Each structure stands twice: as structure tokens, then as C-alpha cells.
Amino acid sequence: MVTDTLTDPRDGNIYRTVQIGAQRWLAENLKYLPSVCPGTTTPDGSAFHYVYDYQGDSVEEAKATANYRHYGVLYNWLAAQEACPPGWHLPSDAEWSALTDFLIHTHKHITPSNVGYALRSRRQVGSPLGGDGNTLEHPRWEGVARSQERGLAALRRMIADFIDGRAIGHGTDEFGFSALPGGRTTYGGYYRIGDLGYWWSATEASPLRVWSRQMTLSGAVNRWDMSKNYGYSVRCIQD
């Protein structure tokens, strides 16, 4: 794992970057925010930028929120295409697939059903990894302890979930990608921060839909074709 930093010349944001195979990725969700609109705004063919739960139109106010700091910006697809800093771009569907395929083909313990754990941040409610991995503080994933359970109570919850077929794994962040669940905005509302992460690709699936990637509390990295009007996170890849 080779890490570095990138300073965005447009706004001064500093990002961690990571080399995985032949690709260099941002190791954080993009925070570029030239404008912002409320989550109740329905896209009309223009570029829209959102910050989770923010309902105003002040860039300064939006940047002062914890959700901006922890999870970055949500972009509709038109905005996402123009969002990455110079020398970087929105990854294609093939580039997303190359990321997961590389890990699956070069590491025997990684499979299509658990590759998401290897890419997810360690920060999770009830994570057995302990330390700063087991946390209720954002940014983090929900987890086996869905409330303020700790210790034996969290273990009992994990065992019950496993018996009932609701087993939830934990992120190991083995390669420094540090995926975090920024949620989404769709049809006038914000949904699933801490629970689901969605990221755009640059590849259209149809005139109205685009290929995206989704990570959940399970271990897969799901490939879905989604409406261009949705607000998703962005991870940039180096040119």
C-alpha cells in the first residue's frame, strides 16, 4: 500500500490518496463544493451539489457541518462529471471493476462476497477490531451493535444476528481505500448515512441511468444502474 496526499488547487482541500495495483485513488470522498442546494431540490438537468441533511444554499454554512467534514459532498451525475481536480477524473465502470477484480485475483482470502470489507473503513459501531475501529463517533459505519451496546451486550447481538442470518461483517481497510457511507439524496430527501455508501462511475447504462457502486453492511461491492438525478458520493482516480 503506497499512500500520499493531494491538495486540490481549487479550494485547498487536502486528500489522502492510495495506490492499489495500477490505480491511484482518492482515499476519501470528494468535498469540492462550488455551490450547494437543499436536499428538497429536484434536479432539472443542471449540476447539483448537496451536503447530507443540509437544507440551505450557503456554501460556507454547508462546509461548516459535520456531515461535510466527515462524508464529503453528494453530487448528481452531471455535477460528478465535472467534480474531480485537475489530473484526476470520475472513474469509469471498467475502472471500478478493475479495482475489485485486482483484489480478488491477487489475494486468496478476498472474494466477490467480501471484497467490500477490505475496502471499507475500519471505523464501525461494535467493530471487533477495537481501538479507533470500534466507535460510535462519525465518520463510521453502523454495525453489529446498533445502539450504544458495548462488550458482552454487543457480542450477544452479533451472535443473535449470525444465528438469524443477519450477520454483518466489519471493515478491515486492508488497502487504505477507507470507504465511508455518505448515504444518498433521492427525490427530495436524504437517506442511509452511516449505513450505505454510493459512488458514481462515468459510464452511462442508458440515456437516463448510470453505472454506480454501492457498499452496504455486507461484504459485496454492488454494481447498480441508477438515475442520473440521484445524489451520490465521488471517489476520483488519477489520469
Coordinates of C-alpha atoms in Angstrom, one line a residue:
M1 CA 0.0 0.0 0.0
V2 CA 1.5 3.3 -1.1
T3 CA -0.1 6.4 0.3
D4 CA 0.3 10.1 -0.5
T5 CA -1.6 13.4 -0.3
L6 CA -3.2 15.6 -2.9
T7 CA -4.1 19.3 -2.4
D8 CA -7.0 20.4 -4.6
P9 CA -5.9 23.8 -6.1
R10 CA -9.5 24.9 -6.4
D11 CA -10.3 25.1 -2.7
G12 CA -7.3 23.9 -0.8
N13 CA -8.8 20.7 0.5
I14 CA -6.1 18.1 1.2
Y15 CA -6.9 14.4 0.5
R16 CA -5.2 11.2 1.2
T17 CA -4.5 9.1 -1.9
V18 CA -3.7 5.4 -2.2
Q19 CA -2.1 3.2 -4.9
I20 CA -3.9 -0.1 -5.4
G21 CA -2.5 -2.1 -8.2
A22 CA -2.0 0.1 -11.2
Q23 CA -4.6 2.7 -10.0
R24 CA -4.2 5.7 -7.7
W25 CA -7.5 6.7 -5.9
L26 CA -8.6 9.3 -3.5
A27 CA -8.8 7.6 -0.1
E28 CA -11.6 10.0 0.9
N29 CA -15.0 11.1 -0.5
L30 CA -14.6 14.3 -2.6
K31 CA -15.5 17.6 -0.9
Y32 CA -15.4 20.0 -3.8
L33 CA -18.4 22.3 -3.3
P34 CA -18.7 25.2 -5.8
S35 CA -22.4 25.6 -4.9
V36 CA -25.0 23.8 -2.7
C37 CA -28.7 23.3 -2.8
P38 CA -31.3 21.9 -0.3
G39 CA -32.0 18.2 -0.4
T40 CA -35.5 19.0 -1.4
T41 CA -34.4 20.4 -4.7
T42 CA -35.2 18.1 -7.6
P43 CA -32.6 18.2 -10.4
D44 CA -33.8 19.7 -13.6
G45 CA -30.9 18.9 -16.0
S46 CA -28.4 21.1 -14.2
A47 CA -25.4 20.2 -12.0
F48 CA -26.4 19.9 -8.3
H49 CA -24.3 19.6 -5.2
Y50 CA -25.6 18.5 -1.8
V51 CA -24.4 18.1 1.8
Y52 CA -26.2 15.4 3.7
D53 CA -29.1 16.9 5.8
Y54 CA -28.2 20.4 4.8
Q55 CA -31.3 22.4 3.6
G56 CA -29.8 25.8 2.8
D57 CA -27.9 27.4 -0.1
S58 CA -24.8 28.8 1.7
V59 CA -21.6 27.1 0.7
E60 CA -19.9 28.4 3.9
E61 CA -22.7 27.0 6.2
A62 CA -22.7 23.7 4.4
K63 CA -18.9 23.4 4.8
A64 CA -19.2 24.0 8.5
T65 CA -21.4 20.9 9.0
A66 CA -20.1 17.7 10.5
N67 CA -21.5 15.7 7.6
Y68 CA -19.5 17.7 5.0
R69 CA -16.3 17.2 7.1
H70 CA -16.9 13.5 7.6
Y71 CA -18.6 12.3 4.4
G72 CA -18.0 14.9 1.8
V73 CA -20.4 16.1 -0.9
L74 CA -23.2 14.3 -2.7
Y75 CA -23.4 15.0 -6.5
N76 CA -25.9 14.4 -9.1
W77 CA -24.3 12.7 -12.1
L78 CA -23.9 15.9 -14.2
A79 CA -22.1 17.6 -11.3
A80 CA -20.0 14.5 -10.6
Q81 CA -18.6 14.5 -14.2
E82 CA -17.0 17.9 -13.5
A83 CA -16.1 17.5 -9.9
C84 CA -12.6 15.9 -9.8
P85 CA -9.5 18.1 -9.5
P86 CA -7.0 18.6 -12.4
G87 CA -5.2 15.4 -13.3
W88 CA -8.0 13.2 -11.8
H89 CA -11.3 12.0 -13.2
L90 CA -14.5 10.3 -12.3
P91 CA -13.8 6.5 -12.6
S92 CA -15.4 4.6 -15.4
D93 CA -17.4 1.4 -14.7
A94 CA -14.5 -0.6 -16.0
E95 CA -12.1 1.2 -13.6
W96 CA -14.3 0.4 -10.7
S97 CA -14.4 -3.3 -11.8
A98 CA -10.6 -3.3 -12.2
L99 CA -10.2 -2.2 -8.6
T100 CA -12.3 -5.1 -7.2
D101 CA -11.0 -7.6 -9.7
F102 CA -7.4 -6.8 -8.9
L103 CA -8.0 -7.5 -5.2
I104 CA -10.0 -10.7 -5.8
H105 CA -7.4 -12.1 -8.2
T106 CA -4.3 -11.2 -6.2
H107 CA -5.4 -12.1 -2.7
K108 CA -6.7 -15.6 -1.9
H109 CA -8.7 -14.5 1.1
I110 CA -10.7 -11.9 -0.9
T111 CA -13.8 -13.0 -2.9
P112 CA -16.7 -11.1 -4.6
S113 CA -18.7 -11.6 -1.4
N114 CA -16.2 -10.0 1.0
V115 CA -14.1 -7.5 -1.1
G116 CA -16.2 -4.6 0.3
Y117 CA -14.9 -5.4 3.8
A118 CA -11.3 -5.0 2.6
L119 CA -12.2 -1.6 1.0
R120 CA -14.3 -0.2 3.9
S121 CA -13.0 2.0 6.7
R122 CA -12.3 0.2 10.0
R123 CA -14.5 2.7 11.8
Q124 CA -17.7 0.9 12.8
V125 CA -20.1 0.6 15.7
G126 CA -19.2 -2.5 17.6
S127 CA -16.2 -3.5 15.4
P128 CA -14.3 -6.4 17.0
L129 CA -11.1 -4.7 15.8
G130 CA -11.2 -2.4 18.9
G131 CA -9.3 0.9 19.3
D132 CA -10.4 3.6 16.9
G133 CA -12.1 0.9 14.8
N134 CA -14.9 0.4 17.4
T135 CA -16.6 3.7 17.6
L136 CA -20.0 5.5 17.8
E137 CA -18.5 8.7 16.5
H138 CA -18.8 9.8 12.9
P139 CA -17.4 9.1 10.4
R140 CA -18.2 5.4 10.8
W141 CA -20.3 2.5 9.6
E142 CA -23.3 1.1 11.5
G143 CA -22.5 -2.3 12.8
V144 CA -23.2 -5.3 14.9
A145 CA -24.1 -3.1 17.8
R146 CA -26.8 -0.8 16.5
S147 CA -27.2 1.1 19.7
Q148 CA -24.8 2.0 22.5
E149 CA -24.2 -1.6 23.3
R150 CA -20.7 -2.5 24.4
G151 CA -18.8 -5.5 25.5
L152 CA -20.9 -8.6 26.2
A153 CA -24.1 -7.0 25.0
A154 CA -22.5 -6.2 21.6
L155 CA -21.3 -9.8 21.4
R156 CA -24.7 -11.2 22.2
R157 CA -26.2 -9.0 19.4
M158 CA -23.6 -10.3 17.0
I159 CA -24.3 -13.9 17.8
A160 CA -28.0 -13.4 17.5
D161 CA -27.6 -11.7 14.2
F162 CA -25.5 -14.6 12.9
I163 CA -28.0 -17.2 14.1
D164 CA -30.8 -15.3 12.4
G165 CA -28.9 -15.0 9.2
R166 CA -28.3 -11.3 9.6
A167 CA -24.6 -11.5 10.0
I168 CA -22.8 -8.2 9.5
G169 CA -19.1 -8.0 8.9
H170 CA -16.7 -5.3 9.7
G171 CA -14.4 -3.2 7.5
T172 CA -10.7 -4.0 7.6
D173 CA -9.4 -1.3 5.3
E174 CA -6.5 -3.5 4.2
F175 CA -5.6 -1.4 1.3
G176 CA -6.2 2.2 2.6
F177 CA -9.3 2.9 0.4
S178 CA -11.2 3.7 3.6
A179 CA -14.7 3.7 2.1
L180 CA -17.3 5.6 4.3
P181 CA -21.1 5.5 3.9
G182 CA -22.2 9.0 2.9
G183 CA -25.7 8.0 2.1
R184 CA -27.6 9.4 -0.8
T185 CA -30.2 12.0 -1.8
T186 CA -33.1 11.0 -3.9
Y187 CA -36.5 12.6 -4.7
G188 CA -36.2 15.4 -2.2
G189 CA -34.7 13.6 0.8
Y190 CA -31.5 12.3 2.4
Y191 CA -31.2 8.6 3.2
R192 CA -28.9 6.0 4.9
I193 CA -25.8 7.9 6.0
G194 CA -23.7 5.6 8.1
D195 CA -25.4 2.6 6.6
L196 CA -24.9 2.7 2.8
G197 CA -22.2 4.2 0.6
Y198 CA -22.9 5.0 -3.1
W199 CA -20.3 6.2 -5.7
W200 CA -20.8 7.3 -9.3
S201 CA -19.0 5.9 -12.3
A202 CA -18.6 7.9 -15.5
T203 CA -20.3 5.2 -17.6
E204 CA -23.9 5.5 -18.8
A205 CA -26.1 2.4 -18.7
S206 CA -28.8 4.1 -20.7
P207 CA -29.8 7.7 -21.6
L208 CA -31.3 8.2 -18.1
R209 CA -29.2 5.9 -15.9
V210 CA -25.5 5.4 -14.9
W211 CA -23.5 2.5 -13.5
S212 CA -22.6 3.1 -9.8
R213 CA -21.1 1.2 -6.9
Q214 CA -22.8 0.5 -3.6
M215 CA -21.3 -0.8 -0.4
T216 CA -23.5 -2.0 2.5
L217 CA -23.0 -3.7 5.8
S218 CA -22.5 -6.9 3.9
G219 CA -19.2 -7.6 2.1
A220 CA -20.0 -7.2 -1.5
V221 CA -19.4 -4.2 -3.8
N222 CA -22.7 -4.0 -5.7
R223 CA -22.9 -2.7 -9.3
W224 CA -26.2 -0.9 -10.0
D225 CA -27.6 1.3 -12.8
M226 CA -29.1 4.3 -11.1
S227 CA -30.9 7.5 -12.1
K228 CA -28.6 10.4 -13.1
N229 CA -30.7 12.6 -10.8
Y230 CA -29.6 10.9 -7.5
G231 CA -27.0 12.4 -5.3
Y232 CA -24.1 10.1 -4.6
S233 CA -20.5 10.4 -3.3
V234 CA -17.5 10.7 -5.6
R235 CA -14.1 9.0 -5.5
C236 CA -11.7 10.3 -8.1
I237 CA -9.0 8.3 -9.8
Q238 CA -5.7 9.7 -11.2
D239 CA -5.5 10.2 -15.0

